[in-house]
GROMACS .gro file of C-alpha atoms in nm:
model
  402
    1MET     CA    1  -2.569  -4.311  -2.023
    2ASN     CA    2  -2.295  -4.049  -2.034
    3THR     CA    3  -2.039  -4.110  -1.758
    4GLY     CA    4  -1.792  -3.843  -1.873
    5LYS     CA    5  -1.526  -4.101  -1.958
    6CYS     CA    6  -1.307  -4.072  -2.268
    7LEU     CA    7  -1.034  -4.308  -2.385
    8ILE     CA    8  -0.766  -4.122  -2.581
    9ILE     CA    9  -0.540  -4.338  -2.798
   10GLY     CA   10  -0.208  -4.177  -2.891
   11CYS     CA   11   0.029  -3.950  -2.704
   12GLY     CA   12   0.195  -3.735  -2.973
   13GLY     CA   13   0.171  -3.359  -3.028
   14VAL     CA   14  -0.200  -3.347  -3.118
   15ALA     CA   15  -0.298  -3.589  -2.840
   16SER     CA   16  -0.108  -3.379  -2.587
   17VAL     CA   17  -0.311  -3.069  -2.683
   18ALA     CA   18  -0.643  -3.259  -2.680
   19ILE     CA   19  -0.557  -3.402  -2.336
   20HIS     CA   20  -0.468  -3.056  -2.198
   21LYS     CA   21  -0.803  -2.932  -2.330
   22CYS     CA   22  -1.000  -3.225  -2.183
   23CYS     CA   23  -0.840  -3.144  -1.848
   24GLN     CA   24  -0.943  -2.776  -1.883
   25ASN     CA   25  -1.296  -2.904  -1.954
   26SER     CA   26  -1.342  -3.123  -1.644
   27GLU     CA   27  -1.717  -3.066  -1.627
   28VAL     CA   28  -1.751  -3.274  -1.943
   29PHE     CA   29  -1.442  -3.496  -1.922
   30LYS     CA   30  -1.465  -3.634  -1.569
   31GLU     CA   31  -1.222  -3.920  -1.639
   32ILE     CA   32  -0.979  -3.982  -1.922
   33MET     CA   33  -0.747  -4.265  -2.003
   34ILE     CA   34  -0.436  -4.194  -2.212
   35ALA     CA   35  -0.322  -4.509  -2.391
   36SER     CA   36  -0.021  -4.549  -2.618
   37ARG     CA   37   0.247  -4.795  -2.716
   38THR     CA   38   0.491  -4.595  -2.501
   39LYS     CA   39   0.329  -4.579  -2.157
   40SER     CA   40   0.609  -4.358  -2.017
   41LYS     CA   41   0.488  -4.073  -2.245
   42CYS     CA   42   0.136  -4.112  -2.107
   43ASP     CA   43   0.266  -4.119  -1.749
   44ALA     CA   44   0.473  -3.803  -1.803
   45LEU     CA   45   0.166  -3.617  -1.930
   46LYS     CA   46  -0.042  -3.743  -1.638
   47GLU     CA   47   0.228  -3.627  -1.397
   48LYS     CA   48   0.230  -3.281  -1.556
   49LEU     CA   49  -0.149  -3.237  -1.557
   50GLN     CA   50  -0.304  -3.423  -1.265
   51ASN     CA   51  -0.257  -3.140  -1.011
   52THR     CA   52  -0.405  -2.880  -1.246
   53THR     CA   53  -0.744  -3.043  -1.305
   54THR     CA   54  -1.033  -3.229  -1.142
   55THR     CA   55  -1.039  -3.469  -1.440
   56LYS     CA   56  -0.921  -3.808  -1.319
   57ILE     CA   57  -0.635  -3.929  -1.542
   58HIS     CA   58  -0.549  -4.295  -1.606
   59THR     CA   59  -0.277  -4.432  -1.833
   60ALA     CA   60  -0.230  -4.762  -2.015
   61LYS     CA   61  -0.004  -4.933  -2.263
   62VAL     CA   62  -0.177  -5.045  -2.582
   63ASP     CA   63  -0.080  -5.157  -2.930
   64ALA     CA   64  -0.334  -4.981  -3.155
   65ASP     CA   65  -0.268  -5.238  -3.431
   66ASN     CA   66  -0.403  -5.513  -3.205
   67VAL     CA   67  -0.785  -5.531  -3.199
   68ASN     CA   68  -0.800  -5.772  -2.905
   69GLU     CA   69  -0.578  -5.554  -2.688
   70LEU     CA   70  -0.796  -5.255  -2.773
   71ILE     CA   71  -1.117  -5.445  -2.693
   72GLU     CA   72  -0.974  -5.554  -2.358
   73LEU     CA   73  -0.878  -5.196  -2.270
   74ILE     CA   74  -1.218  -5.054  -2.374
   75ASN     CA   75  -1.401  -5.320  -2.172
   76LYS     CA   76  -1.186  -5.244  -1.870
   77PHE     CA   77  -1.223  -4.865  -1.877
   78LYS     CA   78  -1.577  -4.851  -2.027
   79PRO     CA   79  -1.549  -4.505  -2.191
   80ASP     CA   80  -1.841  -4.319  -2.353
   81VAL     CA   81  -1.620  -4.238  -2.650
   82VAL     CA   82  -1.284  -4.339  -2.795
   83LEU     CA   83  -1.083  -4.048  -2.931
   84ASN     CA   84  -0.834  -4.188  -3.181
   85LEU     CA   85  -0.523  -3.971  -3.206
   86ALA     CA   86  -0.292  -4.255  -3.310
   87LEU     CA   87  -0.162  -4.297  -3.668
   88PRO     CA   88  -0.401  -4.298  -3.966
   89TYR     CA   89  -0.292  -4.657  -4.042
   90GLN     CA   90  -0.460  -4.762  -3.716
   91ASP     CA   91  -0.809  -4.622  -3.773
   92LEU     CA   92  -0.967  -4.949  -3.879
   93THR     CA   93  -0.842  -5.164  -3.589
   94ILE     CA   94  -0.970  -4.899  -3.347
   95MET     CA   95  -1.305  -4.883  -3.530
   96ASP     CA   96  -1.327  -5.264  -3.508
   97ALA     CA   97  -1.268  -5.249  -3.133
   98CYS     CA   98  -1.537  -4.978  -3.096
   99LEU     CA   99  -1.781  -5.194  -3.290
  100ALA     CA  100  -1.708  -5.499  -3.076
  101THR     CA  101  -1.766  -5.298  -2.756
  102LYS     CA  102  -2.043  -5.068  -2.889
  103THR     CA  103  -1.846  -4.751  -2.810
  104HIS     CA  104  -1.863  -4.418  -2.998
  105TYR     CA  105  -1.561  -4.330  -3.210
  106VAL     CA  106  -1.392  -3.998  -3.307
  107ASP     CA  107  -1.076  -3.940  -3.514
  108THR     CA  108  -0.894  -3.654  -3.687
  109ALA     CA  109  -0.749  -3.815  -4.001
  110ASN     CA  110  -0.878  -4.072  -4.246
  111TYR     CA  111  -0.743  -4.421  -4.281
  112GLU     CA  112  -0.460  -4.486  -4.520
  113PRO     CA  113  -0.290  -4.819  -4.582
  114LEU     CA  114   0.071  -4.833  -4.470
  115ASP     CA  115   0.203  -4.926  -4.814
  116THR     CA  116   0.035  -4.660  -5.031
  117ALA     CA  117   0.007  -4.286  -4.970
  118LYS     CA  118  -0.363  -4.281  -5.049
  119PHE     CA  119  -0.591  -4.055  -4.852
  120GLU     CA  120  -0.952  -4.161  -4.905
  121TYR     CA  121  -1.261  -4.240  -4.701
  122LYS     CA  122  -1.389  -4.556  -4.869
  123TRP     CA  123  -1.244  -4.789  -4.604
  124GLN     CA  124  -1.412  -4.605  -4.317
  125TRP     CA  125  -1.736  -4.532  -4.503
  126ALA     CA  126  -1.768  -4.910  -4.549
  127TYR     CA  127  -1.846  -4.926  -4.173
  128LYS     CA  128  -2.165  -4.714  -4.205
  129ASP     CA  129  -2.418  -4.996  -4.176
  130LYS     CA  130  -2.226  -5.181  -3.905
  131PHE     CA  131  -2.210  -4.871  -3.682
  132LYS     CA  132  -2.577  -4.796  -3.749
  133GLU     CA  133  -2.678  -5.149  -3.650
  134ALA     CA  134  -2.464  -5.130  -3.334
  135GLY     CA  135  -2.635  -4.801  -3.245
  136ILE     CA  136  -2.304  -4.614  -3.218
  137CYS     CA  137  -2.167  -4.301  -3.380
  138ALA     CA  138  -1.836  -4.258  -3.564
  139LEU     CA  139  -1.733  -3.898  -3.624
  140LEU     CA  140  -1.458  -3.881  -3.887
  141GLY     CA  141  -1.204  -3.601  -3.928
  142SER     CA  142  -1.249  -3.383  -3.621
  143GLY     CA  143  -0.920  -3.193  -3.653
  144PHE     CA  144  -0.872  -2.865  -3.837
  145ASP     CA  145  -0.836  -2.976  -4.198
  146PRO     CA  146  -1.022  -3.207  -4.215
  147GLY     CA  147  -1.247  -3.095  -3.932
  148VAL     CA  148  -1.299  -2.725  -3.877
  149THR     CA  149  -1.290  -2.675  -4.257
  150GLY     CA  150  -1.595  -2.905  -4.280
  151VAL     CA  151  -1.770  -2.723  -3.992
  152PHE     CA  152  -1.695  -2.390  -4.165
  153SER     CA  153  -1.847  -2.531  -4.486
  154ALA     CA  154  -2.161  -2.653  -4.308
  155TYR     CA  155  -2.191  -2.315  -4.135
  156ALA     CA  156  -2.154  -2.125  -4.463
  157GLN     CA  157  -2.413  -2.354  -4.625
  158LYS     CA  158  -2.657  -2.313  -4.333
  159HIS     CA  159  -2.629  -1.937  -4.279
  160HIS     CA  160  -2.490  -1.770  -4.591
  161PHE     CA  161  -2.569  -1.961  -4.912
  162ASP     CA  162  -2.846  -2.137  -5.097
  163GLU     CA  163  -2.574  -2.304  -5.302
  164ILE     CA  164  -2.195  -2.304  -5.268
  165HIS     CA  165  -2.033  -2.335  -5.612
  166TYR     CA  166  -1.662  -2.288  -5.541
  167LEU     CA  167  -1.460  -2.360  -5.229
  168ASP     CA  168  -1.090  -2.297  -5.176
  169ILE     CA  169  -0.938  -2.422  -4.851
  170LEU     CA  170  -0.621  -2.230  -4.764
  171ASP     CA  171  -0.381  -2.364  -4.504
  172CYS     CA  172  -0.107  -2.115  -4.421
  173ASN     CA  173   0.165  -2.174  -4.165
  174GLY     CA  174   0.365  -1.857  -4.118
  175GLY     CA  175   0.567  -2.014  -3.837
  176ASP     CA  176   0.947  -2.021  -3.828
  177HIS     CA  177   1.122  -2.287  -3.618
  178GLY     CA  178   1.477  -2.186  -3.709
  179TYR     CA  179   1.582  -2.527  -3.844
  180PRO     CA  180   1.696  -2.562  -4.209
  181PHE     CA  181   1.444  -2.846  -4.248
  182ALA     CA  182   1.181  -2.994  -4.016
  183THR     CA  183   0.816  -3.089  -4.044
  184ASN     CA  184   0.545  -2.944  -3.820
  185PHE     CA  185   0.363  -3.272  -3.769
  186ASN     CA  186   0.451  -3.638  -3.816
  187PRO     CA  187   0.722  -3.625  -4.088
  188GLU     CA  188   0.604  -3.952  -4.236
  189ILE     CA  189   0.248  -3.825  -4.295
  190ASN     CA  190   0.363  -3.474  -4.390
  191ILE     CA  191   0.615  -3.587  -4.653
  192ARG     CA  192   0.376  -3.849  -4.794
  193GLU     CA  193   0.119  -3.573  -4.836
  194VAL     CA  194   0.341  -3.326  -5.022
  195SER     CA  195   0.525  -3.576  -5.242
  196ALA     CA  196   0.197  -3.731  -5.362
  197LYS     CA  197   0.026  -3.603  -5.678
  198GLY     CA  198  -0.209  -3.311  -5.623
  199SER     CA  199  -0.575  -3.322  -5.714
  200TYR     CA  200  -0.888  -3.113  -5.694
  201TRP     CA  201  -1.258  -3.188  -5.725
  202GLU     CA  202  -1.434  -3.038  -6.026
  203ASN     CA  203  -1.778  -3.113  -6.172
  204GLY     CA  204  -1.812  -3.441  -5.984
  205LYS     CA  205  -1.470  -3.585  -6.061
  206TRP     CA  206  -1.105  -3.568  -5.959
  207VAL     CA  207  -0.857  -3.371  -6.168
  208GLU     CA  208  -0.503  -3.490  -6.097
  209THR     CA  209  -0.193  -3.267  -6.102
  210GLU     CA  210   0.178  -3.331  -6.063
  211PRO     CA  211   0.314  -3.281  -5.708
  212MET     CA  212   0.343  -2.904  -5.637
  213GLU     CA  213   0.254  -2.820  -5.999
  214ILE     CA  214  -0.004  -2.552  -5.920
  215LYS     CA  215   0.128  -2.254  -5.726
  216ARG     CA  216  -0.050  -1.936  -5.617
  217VAL     CA  217   0.054  -1.641  -5.402
  218TYR     CA  218  -0.188  -1.515  -5.135
  219ASN     CA  219  -0.174  -1.238  -4.876
  220PHE     CA  220  -0.285  -1.387  -4.544
  221LYS     CA  221  -0.410  -1.169  -4.261
  222GLY     CA  222  -0.171  -1.194  -3.965
  223VAL     CA  223   0.100  -1.359  -4.177
  224GLY     CA  224   0.152  -1.168  -4.501
  225GLU     CA  225   0.221  -1.286  -4.855
  226LYS     CA  226   0.302  -1.657  -4.898
  227ASP     CA  227   0.354  -1.908  -5.179
  228MET     CA  228   0.093  -2.184  -5.165
  229TYR     CA  229   0.057  -2.507  -5.358
  230LEU     CA  230  -0.238  -2.722  -5.456
  231LEU     CA  231  -0.239  -3.057  -5.273
  232HIS     CA  232  -0.478  -3.348  -5.256
  233HIS     CA  233  -0.655  -3.341  -4.920
  234GLU     CA  234  -0.900  -3.586  -4.775
  235GLU     CA  235  -1.188  -3.350  -4.694
  236LEU     CA  236  -1.238  -3.271  -5.064
  237GLU     CA  237  -1.388  -3.615  -5.106
  238SER     CA  238  -1.660  -3.578  -4.842
  239LEU     CA  239  -1.731  -3.209  -4.910
  240GLY     CA  240  -1.778  -3.293  -5.279
  241LEU     CA  241  -2.069  -3.515  -5.172
  242ASN     CA  242  -2.210  -3.303  -4.891
  243LEU     CA  243  -2.213  -2.947  -5.029
  244LYS     CA  244  -2.519  -2.856  -5.234
  245GLY     CA  245  -2.444  -2.729  -5.586
  246ILE     CA  246  -2.065  -2.757  -5.549
  247LYS     CA  247  -1.872  -2.727  -5.876
  248ARG     CA  248  -1.510  -2.714  -5.759
  249ILE     CA  249  -1.309  -2.762  -5.439
  250ARG     CA  250  -0.936  -2.698  -5.411
  251PHE     CA  251  -0.693  -2.723  -5.121
  252PHE     CA  252  -0.379  -2.508  -5.096
  253MET     CA  253  -0.098  -2.524  -4.840
  254THR     CA  254   0.189  -2.279  -4.797
  255PHE     CA  255   0.552  -2.392  -4.819
  256GLY     CA  256   0.870  -2.189  -4.803
  257GLN     CA  257   1.138  -2.227  -5.068
  258SER     CA  258   1.392  -2.376  -4.824
  259TYR     CA  259   1.148  -2.653  -4.728
  260LEU     CA  260   1.082  -2.741  -5.091
  261THR     CA  261   1.451  -2.738  -5.188
  262HIS     CA  262   1.536  -2.976  -4.902
  263LEU     CA  263   1.242  -3.199  -4.989
  264LYS     CA  264   1.342  -3.214  -5.356
  265CYS     CA  265   1.696  -3.312  -5.261
  266LEU     CA  266   1.572  -3.583  -5.019
  267GLU     CA  267   1.336  -3.715  -5.289
  268ASP     CA  268   1.613  -3.721  -5.548
  269VAL     CA  269   1.832  -3.939  -5.326
  270GLY     CA  270   1.546  -4.176  -5.238
  271MET     CA  271   1.504  -4.074  -4.872
  272THR     CA  272   1.129  -4.013  -4.900
  273SER     CA  273   1.054  -4.357  -5.044
  274ILE     CA  274   0.807  -4.584  -4.860
  275GLU     CA  275   0.948  -4.896  -5.031
  276PRO     CA  276   1.147  -5.109  -4.782
  277ILE     CA  277   1.518  -5.157  -4.864
  278GLU     CA  278   1.775  -5.401  -4.729
  279PHE     CA  279   2.032  -5.235  -4.501
  280GLU     CA  280   2.290  -5.425  -4.297
  281GLY     CA  281   2.074  -5.737  -4.303
  282LYS     CA  282   1.759  -5.546  -4.195
  283GLN     CA  283   1.458  -5.420  -4.388
  284ILE     CA  284   1.418  -5.046  -4.339
  285VAL     CA  285   1.180  -4.791  -4.494
  286PRO     CA  286   1.381  -4.481  -4.598
  287LEU     CA  287   1.101  -4.240  -4.498
  288GLN     CA  288   1.076  -4.397  -4.153
  289PHE     CA  289   1.453  -4.367  -4.111
  290LEU     CA  290   1.436  -4.002  -4.219
  291LYS     CA  291   1.164  -3.945  -3.958
  292ALA     CA  292   1.405  -4.073  -3.690
  293VAL     CA  293   1.677  -3.830  -3.804
  294LEU     CA  294   1.459  -3.517  -3.828
  295PRO     CA  295   1.366  -3.302  -3.527
  296ASP     CA  296   1.062  -3.438  -3.342
  297PRO     CA  297   0.767  -3.206  -3.426
  298ALA     CA  298   0.686  -3.199  -3.052
  299SER     CA  299   1.024  -3.032  -2.989
  300LEU     CA  300   0.947  -2.739  -3.222
  301GLY     CA  301   0.707  -2.569  -2.980
  302PRO     CA  302   0.951  -2.352  -2.785
  303ARG     CA  303   1.137  -2.239  -3.099
  304THR     CA  304   0.847  -2.168  -3.334
  305VAL     CA  305   0.737  -1.806  -3.378
  306GLY     CA  306   0.468  -1.664  -3.603
  307LYS     CA  307   0.109  -1.751  -3.683
  308THR     CA  308  -0.109  -1.992  -3.877
  309ASN     CA  309  -0.408  -1.882  -4.082
  310ILE     CA  310  -0.640  -2.161  -4.201
  311GLY     CA  311  -0.976  -2.106  -4.362
  312CYS     CA  312  -1.225  -2.144  -4.644
  313ILE     CA  313  -1.319  -1.905  -4.923
  314PHE     CA  314  -1.668  -1.971  -5.055
  315GLN     CA  315  -1.832  -1.846  -5.375
  316GLY     CA  316  -2.195  -1.916  -5.442
  317VAL     CA  317  -2.548  -1.785  -5.455
  318LYS     CA  318  -2.786  -1.648  -5.191
  319ASP     CA  319  -3.138  -1.533  -5.286
  320GLY     CA  320  -3.039  -1.539  -5.653
  321LYS     CA  321  -2.736  -1.313  -5.601
  322GLU     CA  322  -2.364  -1.397  -5.629
  323LYS     CA  323  -2.188  -1.398  -5.295
  324THR     CA  324  -1.836  -1.454  -5.158
  325TYR     CA  325  -1.748  -1.533  -4.797
  326TYR     CA  326  -1.421  -1.616  -4.619
  327LEU     CA  327  -1.417  -1.787  -4.280
  328TYR     CA  328  -1.081  -1.840  -4.111
  329ASN     CA  329  -0.888  -1.877  -3.786
  330ILE     CA  330  -0.555  -1.717  -3.695
  331CYS     CA  331  -0.352  -1.897  -3.432
  332ASP     CA  332  -0.027  -1.782  -3.268
  333HIS     CA  333   0.249  -2.043  -3.219
  334GLN     CA  334   0.393  -1.883  -2.905
  335GLU     CA  335   0.052  -1.832  -2.740
  336CYS     CA  336  -0.020  -2.202  -2.794
  337TYR     CA  337   0.314  -2.297  -2.649
  338LYS     CA  338   0.254  -2.082  -2.339
  339GLU     CA  339  -0.086  -2.243  -2.283
  340VAL     CA  340  -0.029  -2.613  -2.359
  341GLY     CA  341   0.340  -2.658  -2.446
  342SER     CA  342   0.279  -2.724  -2.820
  343GLN     CA  343   0.297  -2.519  -3.138
  344ALA     CA  344  -0.008  -2.409  -3.338
  345ILE     CA  345  -0.008  -2.703  -3.583
  346SER     CA  346  -0.082  -2.945  -3.298
  347TYR     CA  347  -0.309  -2.693  -3.124
  348THR     CA  348  -0.534  -2.632  -3.426
  349THR     CA  349  -0.592  -3.010  -3.454
  350GLY     CA  350  -0.603  -3.098  -3.083
  351VAL     CA  351  -0.867  -2.843  -2.982
  352PRO     CA  352  -1.124  -2.957  -3.245
  353ALA     CA  353  -1.054  -3.320  -3.148
  354MET     CA  354  -1.159  -3.242  -2.791
  355ILE     CA  355  -1.467  -3.051  -2.912
  356GLY     CA  356  -1.575  -3.336  -3.143
  357ALA     CA  357  -1.536  -3.593  -2.863
  358MET     CA  358  -1.736  -3.367  -2.630
  359LEU     CA  359  -2.026  -3.318  -2.874
  360VAL     CA  360  -2.051  -3.692  -2.944
  361MET     CA  361  -2.018  -3.776  -2.575
  362ASN     CA  362  -2.283  -3.533  -2.449
  363GLY     CA  363  -2.529  -3.633  -2.722
  364THR     CA  364  -2.531  -3.298  -2.910
  365TRP     CA  365  -2.395  -3.476  -3.216
  366ASN     CA  366  -2.494  -3.831  -3.186
  367LYS     CA  367  -2.663  -4.043  -3.448
  368PRO     CA  368  -2.582  -4.406  -3.523
  369GLY     CA  369  -2.362  -4.455  -3.829
  370VAL     CA  370  -2.039  -4.316  -3.974
  371TYR     CA  371  -2.036  -3.943  -4.050
  372ASN     CA  372  -1.805  -3.672  -4.173
  373ILE     CA  373  -1.808  -3.362  -3.960
  374GLU     CA  374  -1.998  -3.142  -4.209
  375GLU     CA  375  -2.300  -3.375  -4.179
  376PHE     CA  376  -2.378  -3.240  -3.829
  377ASP     CA  377  -2.524  -2.904  -3.721
  378PRO     CA  378  -2.223  -2.668  -3.721
  379ASP     CA  379  -2.352  -2.413  -3.470
  380PRO     CA  380  -2.261  -2.588  -3.142
  381PHE     CA  381  -1.909  -2.658  -3.274
  382MET     CA  382  -1.864  -2.298  -3.392
  383ASP     CA  383  -1.958  -2.172  -3.043
  384GLU     CA  384  -1.709  -2.408  -2.877
  385LEU     CA  385  -1.425  -2.298  -3.112
  386ASN     CA  386  -1.459  -1.944  -2.978
  387LYS     CA  387  -1.470  -2.072  -2.623
  388TRP     CA  388  -1.170  -2.310  -2.639
  389GLY     CA  389  -0.904  -2.102  -2.812
  390LEU     CA  390  -0.972  -2.107  -3.188
  391PRO     CA  391  -1.187  -1.798  -3.252
  392TRP     CA  392  -1.300  -1.754  -3.611
  393GLU     CA  393  -1.311  -1.444  -3.826
  394GLU     CA  394  -1.525  -1.354  -4.127
  395ASP     CA  395  -1.457  -1.152  -4.442
  396PHE     CA  396  -1.745  -1.073  -4.678
  397ASN     CA  397  -1.525  -0.929  -4.951
  398PRO     CA  398  -1.219  -1.156  -4.969
  399THR     CA  399  -0.949  -1.161  -5.234
  400LEU     CA  400  -1.027  -1.468  -5.446
  401VAL     CA  401  -0.773  -1.727  -5.562
  402ASP     CA  402  -0.759  -1.746  -5.942
   0.00000   0.00000   0.00000
């Protein structure tokens, strides 16, 4: 039975947006609990929001690495769904707690072990049978990329193609925060992502590239011309399995020259390493120390101007004819900040997280097992994107990426 209760784990930038959105959507989210290692952050958010909504807000302290603590909290609050907006390293402990309590699970980023920058789904996919047997649903990757990019792909496959042969996912951030160097989301995850080798999916296998080896220039609507680089990204793995007839999938992200120069310098001096070093009698991880020195992504909101443009360019066949189709969203940093006090990077992930939790909670998307977002009917999600602040646009004659 759906009681309208959602437990949200995490209280960073993305969680803050998702929580704002749950509170705007009180008909569905009657009660939420915000749980994090730092309860004061949860309390501050509750304080800010409780007089603006009929959603009842609870807070709790929890260590998301501790399965027993999580189980205890879930049993106490009895949510319909757990929305995991903690760190990707914590996905499995939260999934274990959901299994033990037979509670639906939603996240925005796939599990990666703390000691290797390796984005892949095998660890979470291994839970398929267990979740099926427990009669509960796990929805993986309900952010923007992964997330909306998978919904866009399912929508293109359902309405526009018999077969999709080529997919390019383009993630453009045209925002300027005025700092010489800062990252728009968790620096640890962000820097791990860009300093890892790139790869793309072609003819059923991975083709690996050196970090930032493949560069293209693209003119983005609402932003203009930007340099973009091929990265490995987690949704390529699931889309490679779930798109009919797919021959190649690539993922590109834009980076400015200043960002890359700073990153190169930090790499050269060892600051982006995830290997612990001995410092003044303590073990520290350089990348974690760097994270502490850099501006907190949550503080970038008021200073960031410009827009993001994230979308998918599809090439394939419909009724025996070649076809191209581009589906994208443009989001304005300042508009996001005015509405929820966060910039567009957090907004574009937080809104889909709320939508995914809602669709699992109200039974629209609910089948026992572990699923990537493109395995569900995209139409309800596409409708909600327009309703909750991420309207999508279409282009039937897009410029292709060579």
